[in-house]
Amino acid sequence: MGKNKHKDKKPDEPRFEPLTDEAATVSSSHDGSGRPLKSSEDDHTSTLPKGYSLDPPKLPEEIEDASMRSGGYPYDKRLKREEYEEELQALQIELMKLQKHNLKAGNRILCLYEGRDGSGKGSCIKAFNEHMNPRNTRTVALPKPTETERGQLYFQRYAAHLPTAGEIVLFDRSWYNRAGVERVMGFCTPDQLAVFLREAPEFEGLLIRDGIKLFKYYLTIGREMQLKRFYERAKNPLKQWKLSSVDLASLDKYDDYTRAEIEMFRFTNTATAPWTVVRANDQRRARLETIRHILLSVEYEGRDLGAIGKRDPLIIGSGPEFFHPAVSP
């Protein structure tokens, strides 16, 4: 896709104030039918930059210039395309080896991709399964639950898509919807959230004890980068399908999602099923690191550690510096 170029600024272009960490109190009330009730969050002051809109003919320079380094991202520029494509090809060749071995051994691999709207979950999954045999590697991206599914055990509709022997399954959002979108947007009650945070580790422990290799990836992006990606989606007719009503409603709830993320990690980052956080302002680096992490974590026939390379500790990790982003109380 073409790059946005904003070298000339119109004299009458409005100035944008720096982004703040202020956010509303999260409400988890609904009317029992899945529709959120109006709450104090509906009346809060927007945390969007003053004057920000998806409508202007170009992205404001203040957001464009700050996007790559937003959220404390460690690099100023994207990984060069030539370097990215060379590394990706080497990793995808290793993935083919992994798939062949996984099928032969009858193993089951399950990968969850979570993160904010616009964080690049889909592109990481696409890079992973681009050349994989779809008979043995599949993506699960479930729509909102039906009336029947809302009456089931919460994990039930996800359990139906777990991998069988020889399969690799990639979830583009998973049961962690409850700890993120459902919580922030008011689609679940506080009691439902509390039950989920208690039971998710137990559910995952059951999967792992049954032999499933579980990987949980959480992609993080800075505020300005999220605004930039939303803007690009709105302007690109081939990407507009990615902008749902929930996505648009999340625009001024960045800090609400941060608080939800911190609590989710606190309850569900366990020794049995740890989270791996990926800083994803540069989607190229995020794609490479998520693939590399899996290849370094699973032994398979013909594994070439030299081709896989070493992880970038500035981009991917599980330490406190990844789990506890700064946010106002």
CSV table of C-alpha atoms in Angstrom, one decimal:
chain,number,residue,atom,x,y,z
A,1,MET,CA,0.0,0.0,0.0
A,2,GLY,CA,1.2,3.5,-0.6
A,3,LYS,CA,2.6,5.6,2.2
A,4,ASN,CA,1.1,8.8,3.5
A,5,LYS,CA,3.3,11.8,2.7
A,6,HIS,CA,2.7,15.0,4.6
A,7,LYS,CA,5.6,17.4,4.0
A,8,ASP,CA,3.6,20.5,3.5
A,9,LYS,CA,1.2,21.8,6.2
A,10,LYS,CA,-1.6,24.1,5.3
A,11,PRO,CA,-1.5,27.4,7.2
A,12,ASP,CA,-5.1,27.0,8.4
A,13,GLU,CA,-4.6,23.4,9.5
A,14,PRO,CA,-5.7,23.0,13.2
A,15,ARG,CA,-3.0,22.3,15.8
A,16,PHE,CA,-3.5,19.1,17.8
A,17,GLU,CA,-2.9,19.0,21.5
A,18,PRO,CA,-0.6,16.3,23.0
A,19,LEU,CA,-2.4,13.1,23.9
A,20,THR,CA,-3.1,12.6,27.5
A,21,ASP,CA,-3.6,9.4,29.6
A,22,GLU,CA,-7.0,10.6,31.0
A,23,ALA,CA,-9.9,8.2,30.5
A,24,ALA,CA,-13.3,7.4,31.9
A,25,THR,CA,-14.2,4.9,34.5
A,26,VAL,CA,-15.0,1.5,32.9
A,27,SER,CA,-18.6,0.5,33.1
A,28,SER,CA,-19.7,-3.1,32.8
A,29,SER,CA,-23.4,-2.7,32.9
A,30,HIS,CA,-25.9,-4.0,30.3
A,31,ASP,CA,-29.6,-4.6,30.0
A,32,GLY,CA,-29.3,-8.4,30.1
A,33,SER,CA,-29.6,-8.8,26.3
A,34,GLY,CA,-26.0,-8.0,25.4
A,35,ARG,CA,-26.8,-4.3,24.7
A,36,PRO,CA,-24.7,-1.9,26.8
A,37,LEU,CA,-26.6,0.6,29.0
A,38,LYS,CA,-25.7,4.2,29.0
A,39,SER,CA,-23.2,4.9,31.8
A,40,SER,CA,-20.9,7.5,33.1
A,41,GLU,CA,-18.5,6.5,30.4
A,42,ASP,CA,-20.9,7.8,27.8
A,43,ASP,CA,-20.6,11.3,29.2
A,44,HIS,CA,-16.8,11.5,29.7
A,45,THR,CA,-14.6,14.0,27.9
A,46,SER,CA,-13.1,12.5,24.8
A,47,THR,CA,-9.4,11.7,25.0
A,48,LEU,CA,-9.0,12.1,21.3
A,49,PRO,CA,-6.7,15.0,20.1
A,50,LYS,CA,-8.6,18.2,19.8
A,51,GLY,CA,-10.0,18.4,16.3
A,52,TYR,CA,-9.1,14.8,15.3
A,53,SER,CA,-11.4,13.3,12.7
A,54,LEU,CA,-11.3,10.4,10.2
A,55,ASP,CA,-12.6,12.9,7.6
A,56,PRO,CA,-9.7,15.3,6.8
A,57,PRO,CA,-7.9,14.7,3.5
A,58,LYS,CA,-4.7,13.8,5.3
A,59,LEU,CA,-3.5,12.7,8.7
A,60,PRO,CA,-2.3,15.6,10.9
A,61,GLU,CA,1.5,15.9,11.0
A,62,GLU,CA,1.5,15.8,14.8
A,63,ILE,CA,0.1,12.3,14.8
A,64,GLU,CA,2.0,11.1,11.8
A,65,ASP,CA,5.4,12.3,13.3
A,66,ALA,CA,4.7,10.8,16.7
A,67,SER,CA,3.2,7.5,15.6
A,68,MET,CA,6.2,5.2,15.3
A,69,ARG,CA,7.7,6.2,18.7
A,70,SER,CA,4.3,6.3,20.5
A,71,GLY,CA,3.9,4.2,23.5
A,72,GLY,CA,7.6,4.1,24.1
A,73,TYR,CA,8.4,2.1,20.9
A,74,PRO,CA,12.2,1.5,20.7
A,75,TYR,CA,12.7,2.2,17.0
A,76,ASP,CA,12.3,5.3,14.9
A,77,LYS,CA,11.7,3.6,11.6
A,78,ARG,CA,10.2,0.4,10.2
A,79,LEU,CA,12.4,-2.5,9.4
A,80,LYS,CA,13.6,-2.1,5.8
A,81,ARG,CA,11.5,-4.1,3.3
A,82,GLU,CA,14.4,-6.0,1.8
A,83,GLU,CA,15.5,-7.2,5.2
A,84,TYR,CA,12.0,-8.0,6.3
A,85,GLU,CA,11.2,-10.1,3.2
A,86,GLU,CA,14.5,-12.0,3.5
A,87,GLU,CA,13.9,-12.9,7.1
A,88,LEU,CA,10.2,-13.7,6.6
A,89,GLN,CA,11.0,-16.2,3.8
A,90,ALA,CA,13.5,-18.0,6.0
A,91,LEU,CA,11.0,-18.2,8.8
A,92,GLN,CA,8.2,-19.4,6.5
A,93,ILE,CA,10.4,-22.2,5.3
A,94,GLU,CA,10.9,-23.2,8.9
A,95,LEU,CA,7.2,-23.1,9.4
A,96,MET,CA,6.7,-25.6,6.7
A,97,LYS,CA,9.1,-27.9,8.5
A,98,LEU,CA,7.1,-27.4,11.7
A,99,GLN,CA,3.8,-28.1,10.0
A,100,LYS,CA,5.2,-31.3,8.5
A,101,HIS,CA,6.6,-32.5,11.8
A,102,ASN,CA,3.5,-31.5,13.7
A,103,LEU,CA,1.3,-33.6,11.4
A,104,LYS,CA,3.6,-36.6,11.6
A,105,ALA,CA,3.8,-36.4,15.4
A,106,GLY,CA,0.1,-35.7,15.8
A,107,ASN,CA,0.8,-32.6,18.0
A,108,ARG,CA,-1.7,-29.8,18.6
A,109,ILE,CA,-0.6,-26.2,18.5
A,110,LEU,CA,-2.9,-23.3,19.5
A,111,CYS,CA,-2.0,-19.6,19.1
A,112,LEU,CA,-4.1,-16.8,20.5
A,113,TYR,CA,-3.5,-13.3,19.0
A,114,GLU,CA,-4.9,-10.5,21.2
A,115,GLY,CA,-4.5,-6.8,21.3
A,116,ARG,CA,-6.1,-3.4,20.7
A,117,ASP,CA,-8.1,-2.7,17.6
A,118,GLY,CA,-5.5,-1.9,14.8
A,119,SER,CA,-2.6,-3.6,16.5
A,120,GLY,CA,-2.0,-5.9,13.5
A,121,LYS,CA,-3.2,-9.3,14.8
A,122,GLY,CA,-4.6,-10.2,11.3
A,123,SER,CA,-1.4,-9.4,9.5
A,124,CYS,CA,0.7,-11.5,11.9
A,125,ILE,CA,-1.6,-14.4,11.3
A,126,LYS,CA,-1.5,-13.9,7.5
A,127,ALA,CA,2.3,-13.9,7.6
A,128,PHE,CA,2.2,-17.1,9.6
A,129,ASN,CA,-0.1,-19.1,7.4
A,130,GLU,CA,0.6,-17.6,4.0
A,131,HIS,CA,2.2,-20.8,2.7
A,132,MET,CA,0.9,-23.3,5.1
A,133,ASN,CA,-1.4,-26.2,4.0
A,134,PRO,CA,-4.9,-25.0,5.0
A,135,ARG,CA,-5.9,-28.6,5.8
A,136,ASN,CA,-3.6,-28.6,8.8
A,137,THR,CA,-3.3,-24.9,9.7
A,138,ARG,CA,-6.5,-22.8,10.1
A,139,THR,CA,-7.5,-19.4,11.4
A,140,VAL,CA,-10.5,-18.9,13.7
A,141,ALA,CA,-12.1,-15.4,13.8
A,142,LEU,CA,-15.5,-15.7,15.4
A,143,PRO,CA,-18.3,-13.2,14.9
A,144,LYS,CA,-20.3,-11.9,17.9
A,145,PRO,CA,-22.1,-14.7,19.8
A,146,THR,CA,-25.6,-15.8,18.7
A,147,GLU,CA,-28.5,-16.0,21.2
A,148,THR,CA,-27.8,-19.7,21.6
A,149,GLU,CA,-24.1,-19.1,22.3
A,150,ARG,CA,-24.9,-16.4,24.9
A,151,GLY,CA,-26.8,-19.1,26.8
A,152,GLN,CA,-23.9,-21.6,26.8
A,153,LEU,CA,-20.9,-22.0,29.0
A,154,TYR,CA,-18.7,-19.0,28.0
A,155,PHE,CA,-15.8,-21.1,26.7
A,156,GLN,CA,-18.0,-23.6,24.8
A,157,ARG,CA,-18.0,-21.9,21.4
A,158,TYR,CA,-14.3,-21.5,21.5
A,159,ALA,CA,-13.7,-25.1,22.5
A,160,ALA,CA,-15.4,-26.3,19.3
A,161,HIS,CA,-12.5,-24.8,17.3
A,162,LEU,CA,-9.6,-26.3,19.3
A,163,PRO,CA,-7.0,-28.2,17.2
A,164,THR,CA,-7.1,-31.9,16.7
A,165,ALA,CA,-4.1,-34.1,16.2
A,166,GLY,CA,-1.7,-32.6,13.6
A,167,GLU,CA,-3.4,-29.2,13.5
A,168,ILE,CA,-2.2,-25.6,14.1
A,169,VAL,CA,-5.0,-23.2,15.0
A,170,LEU,CA,-4.6,-19.5,15.1
A,171,PHE,CA,-7.3,-17.5,17.0
A,172,ASP,CA,-7.8,-13.9,15.7
A,173,ARG,CA,-9.2,-12.8,19.1
A,174,SER,CA,-10.3,-15.5,21.5
A,175,TRP,CA,-12.0,-16.0,24.8
A,176,TYR,CA,-10.1,-13.0,26.0
A,177,ASN,CA,-12.7,-10.8,24.3
A,178,ARG,CA,-14.4,-10.9,27.7
A,179,ALA,CA,-11.4,-9.3,29.5
A,180,GLY,CA,-11.1,-6.6,26.8
A,181,VAL,CA,-13.8,-5.6,24.4
A,182,GLU,CA,-16.7,-7.0,26.4
A,183,ARG,CA,-15.5,-5.3,29.6
A,184,VAL,CA,-14.7,-1.9,28.2
A,185,MET,CA,-17.8,-1.7,25.9
A,186,GLY,CA,-20.1,-2.9,28.7
A,187,PHE,CA,-21.1,-6.2,27.0
A,188,CYS,CA,-20.6,-8.2,30.2
A,189,THR,CA,-21.3,-7.7,33.8
A,190,PRO,CA,-18.7,-7.3,36.6
A,191,ASP,CA,-19.7,-10.7,37.9
A,192,GLN,CA,-19.2,-12.3,34.5
A,193,LEU,CA,-15.8,-10.6,34.2
A,194,ALA,CA,-14.7,-11.8,37.6
A,195,VAL,CA,-15.8,-15.4,36.8
A,196,PHE,CA,-13.8,-15.3,33.6
A,197,LEU,CA,-10.6,-14.0,35.2
A,198,ARG,CA,-10.8,-16.8,37.7
A,199,GLU,CA,-11.7,-19.6,35.2
A,200,ALA,CA,-9.5,-18.7,32.2
A,201,PRO,CA,-6.3,-20.0,33.8
A,202,GLU,CA,-8.2,-23.2,34.8
A,203,PHE,CA,-9.5,-23.7,31.3
A,204,GLU,CA,-6.0,-23.1,29.8
A,205,GLY,CA,-4.5,-25.5,32.3
A,206,LEU,CA,-6.9,-28.2,31.2
A,207,LEU,CA,-5.9,-27.6,27.5
A,208,ILE,CA,-2.2,-27.8,28.3
A,209,ARG,CA,-2.5,-30.9,30.5
A,210,ASP,CA,-4.3,-32.6,27.6
A,211,GLY,CA,-1.2,-32.0,25.5
A,212,ILE,CA,-2.0,-28.8,23.5
A,213,LYS,CA,0.9,-26.4,23.1
A,214,LEU,CA,-0.6,-23.0,23.9
A,215,PHE,CA,0.9,-19.6,22.8
A,216,LYS,CA,-0.8,-16.3,23.9
A,217,TYR,CA,0.4,-13.2,22.1
A,218,TYR,CA,-0.7,-9.7,23.1
A,219,LEU,CA,0.1,-7.0,20.5
A,220,THR,CA,0.5,-3.5,21.9
A,221,ILE,CA,0.6,-0.2,19.9
A,222,GLY,CA,1.0,3.5,20.9
A,223,ARG,CA,-2.0,5.8,20.9
A,224,GLU,CA,-0.8,7.8,17.9
A,225,MET,CA,-0.1,4.7,15.9
A,226,GLN,CA,-3.6,3.4,16.6
A,227,LEU,CA,-5.1,6.7,15.4
A,228,LYS,CA,-3.0,6.6,12.3
A,229,ARG,CA,-4.1,3.0,11.4
A,230,PHE,CA,-7.7,3.8,12.0
A,231,TYR,CA,-7.3,6.8,9.7
A,232,GLU,CA,-5.7,4.7,7.0
A,233,ARG,CA,-8.5,2.1,7.2
A,234,ALA,CA,-11.1,4.8,6.8
A,235,LYS,CA,-9.4,6.2,3.7
A,236,ASN,CA,-8.6,2.9,2.0
A,237,PRO,CA,-11.7,1.3,0.4
A,238,LEU,CA,-10.0,-2.1,0.6
A,239,LYS,CA,-9.6,-1.8,4.4
A,240,GLN,CA,-12.8,-0.1,5.4
A,241,TRP,CA,-14.4,-3.4,6.3
A,242,LYS,CA,-11.9,-3.5,9.2
A,243,LEU,CA,-13.7,-0.6,10.8
A,244,SER,CA,-16.6,-1.8,12.9
A,245,SER,CA,-18.9,0.2,15.1
A,246,VAL,CA,-17.0,-1.2,18.1
A,247,ASP,CA,-13.7,-0.1,16.6
A,248,LEU,CA,-15.0,3.4,16.2
A,249,ALA,CA,-16.4,3.5,19.7
A,250,SER,CA,-13.0,2.4,21.0
A,251,LEU,CA,-11.2,5.5,19.6
A,252,ASP,CA,-11.5,7.5,22.8
A,253,LYS,CA,-11.2,4.5,25.2
A,254,TYR,CA,-7.5,3.9,24.8
A,255,ASP,CA,-6.8,4.2,28.6
A,256,ASP,CA,-9.8,2.1,29.5
A,257,TYR,CA,-8.3,-0.7,27.4
A,258,THR,CA,-5.0,-0.2,29.1
A,259,ARG,CA,-6.5,-0.7,32.5
A,260,ALA,CA,-8.3,-3.8,31.3
A,261,GLU,CA,-5.1,-5.1,29.9
A,262,ILE,CA,-3.2,-4.6,33.1
A,263,GLU,CA,-5.8,-6.5,35.1
A,264,MET,CA,-6.1,-9.2,32.5
A,265,PHE,CA,-2.3,-9.8,32.8
A,266,ARG,CA,-2.5,-9.8,36.5
A,267,PHE,CA,-5.0,-12.7,36.6
A,268,THR,CA,-4.1,-14.7,33.5
A,269,ASN,CA,-0.3,-14.5,33.1
A,270,THR,CA,0.5,-17.8,34.7
A,271,ALA,CA,3.5,-20.1,34.8
A,272,THR,CA,1.5,-22.7,33.0
A,273,ALA,CA,0.1,-20.4,30.3
A,274,PRO,CA,2.2,-17.2,30.2
A,275,TRP,CA,1.5,-14.1,28.0
A,276,THR,CA,4.0,-13.0,25.4
A,277,VAL,CA,3.7,-9.3,24.7
A,278,VAL,CA,4.8,-7.9,21.2
A,279,ARG,CA,5.3,-4.2,20.6
A,280,ALA,CA,3.7,-3.8,17.3
A,281,ASN,CA,4.1,-0.2,16.1
A,282,ASP,CA,6.2,-1.7,13.3
A,283,GLN,CA,4.1,-4.5,11.9
A,284,ARG,CA,7.0,-6.0,10.0
A,285,ARG,CA,9.0,-6.6,13.2
A,286,ALA,CA,5.8,-7.9,15.0
A,287,ARG,CA,5.2,-10.5,12.3
A,288,LEU,CA,8.7,-11.8,12.4
A,289,GLU,CA,8.9,-11.9,16.2
A,290,THR,CA,5.7,-13.8,16.7
A,291,ILE,CA,6.7,-16.4,14.1
A,292,ARG,CA,10.2,-16.6,15.5
A,293,HIS,CA,8.9,-17.1,19.0
A,294,ILE,CA,6.9,-20.2,18.0
A,295,LEU,CA,9.8,-21.7,16.0
A,296,LEU,CA,12.2,-21.3,19.0
A,297,SER,CA,9.7,-22.8,21.4
A,298,VAL,CA,8.8,-26.0,19.6
A,299,GLU,CA,11.4,-28.7,18.6
A,300,TYR,CA,10.9,-30.2,15.1
A,301,GLU,CA,12.8,-32.2,12.6
A,302,GLY,CA,15.3,-30.2,10.6
A,303,ARG,CA,15.0,-27.1,12.7
A,304,ASP,CA,17.6,-24.5,11.6
A,305,LEU,CA,18.3,-22.2,14.5
A,306,GLY,CA,20.6,-20.0,12.3
A,307,ALA,CA,17.8,-19.4,9.9
A,308,ILE,CA,15.4,-18.6,12.7
A,309,GLY,CA,17.7,-16.1,14.4
A,310,LYS,CA,17.4,-14.6,17.9
A,311,ARG,CA,14.4,-12.8,19.3
A,312,ASP,CA,14.5,-9.0,19.7
A,313,PRO,CA,14.2,-8.3,23.4
A,314,LEU,CA,13.1,-4.7,22.7
A,315,ILE,CA,10.1,-6.0,20.7
A,316,ILE,CA,8.9,-9.2,22.4
A,317,GLY,CA,9.0,-10.4,26.0
A,318,SER,CA,7.2,-11.4,29.2
A,319,GLY,CA,8.9,-9.2,31.8
A,320,PRO,CA,7.4,-6.4,33.9
A,321,GLU,CA,8.4,-3.8,31.4
A,322,PHE,CA,6.0,-5.4,29.0
A,323,PHE,CA,3.1,-6.1,31.4
A,324,HIS,CA,2.8,-2.8,33.2
A,325,PRO,CA,2.4,0.2,30.9
A,326,ALA,CA,2.3,3.6,32.5
A,327,VAL,CA,-1.3,4.8,32.9
A,328,SER,CA,-3.0,7.3,35.2
A,329,PRO,CA,-5.0,5.9,38.1
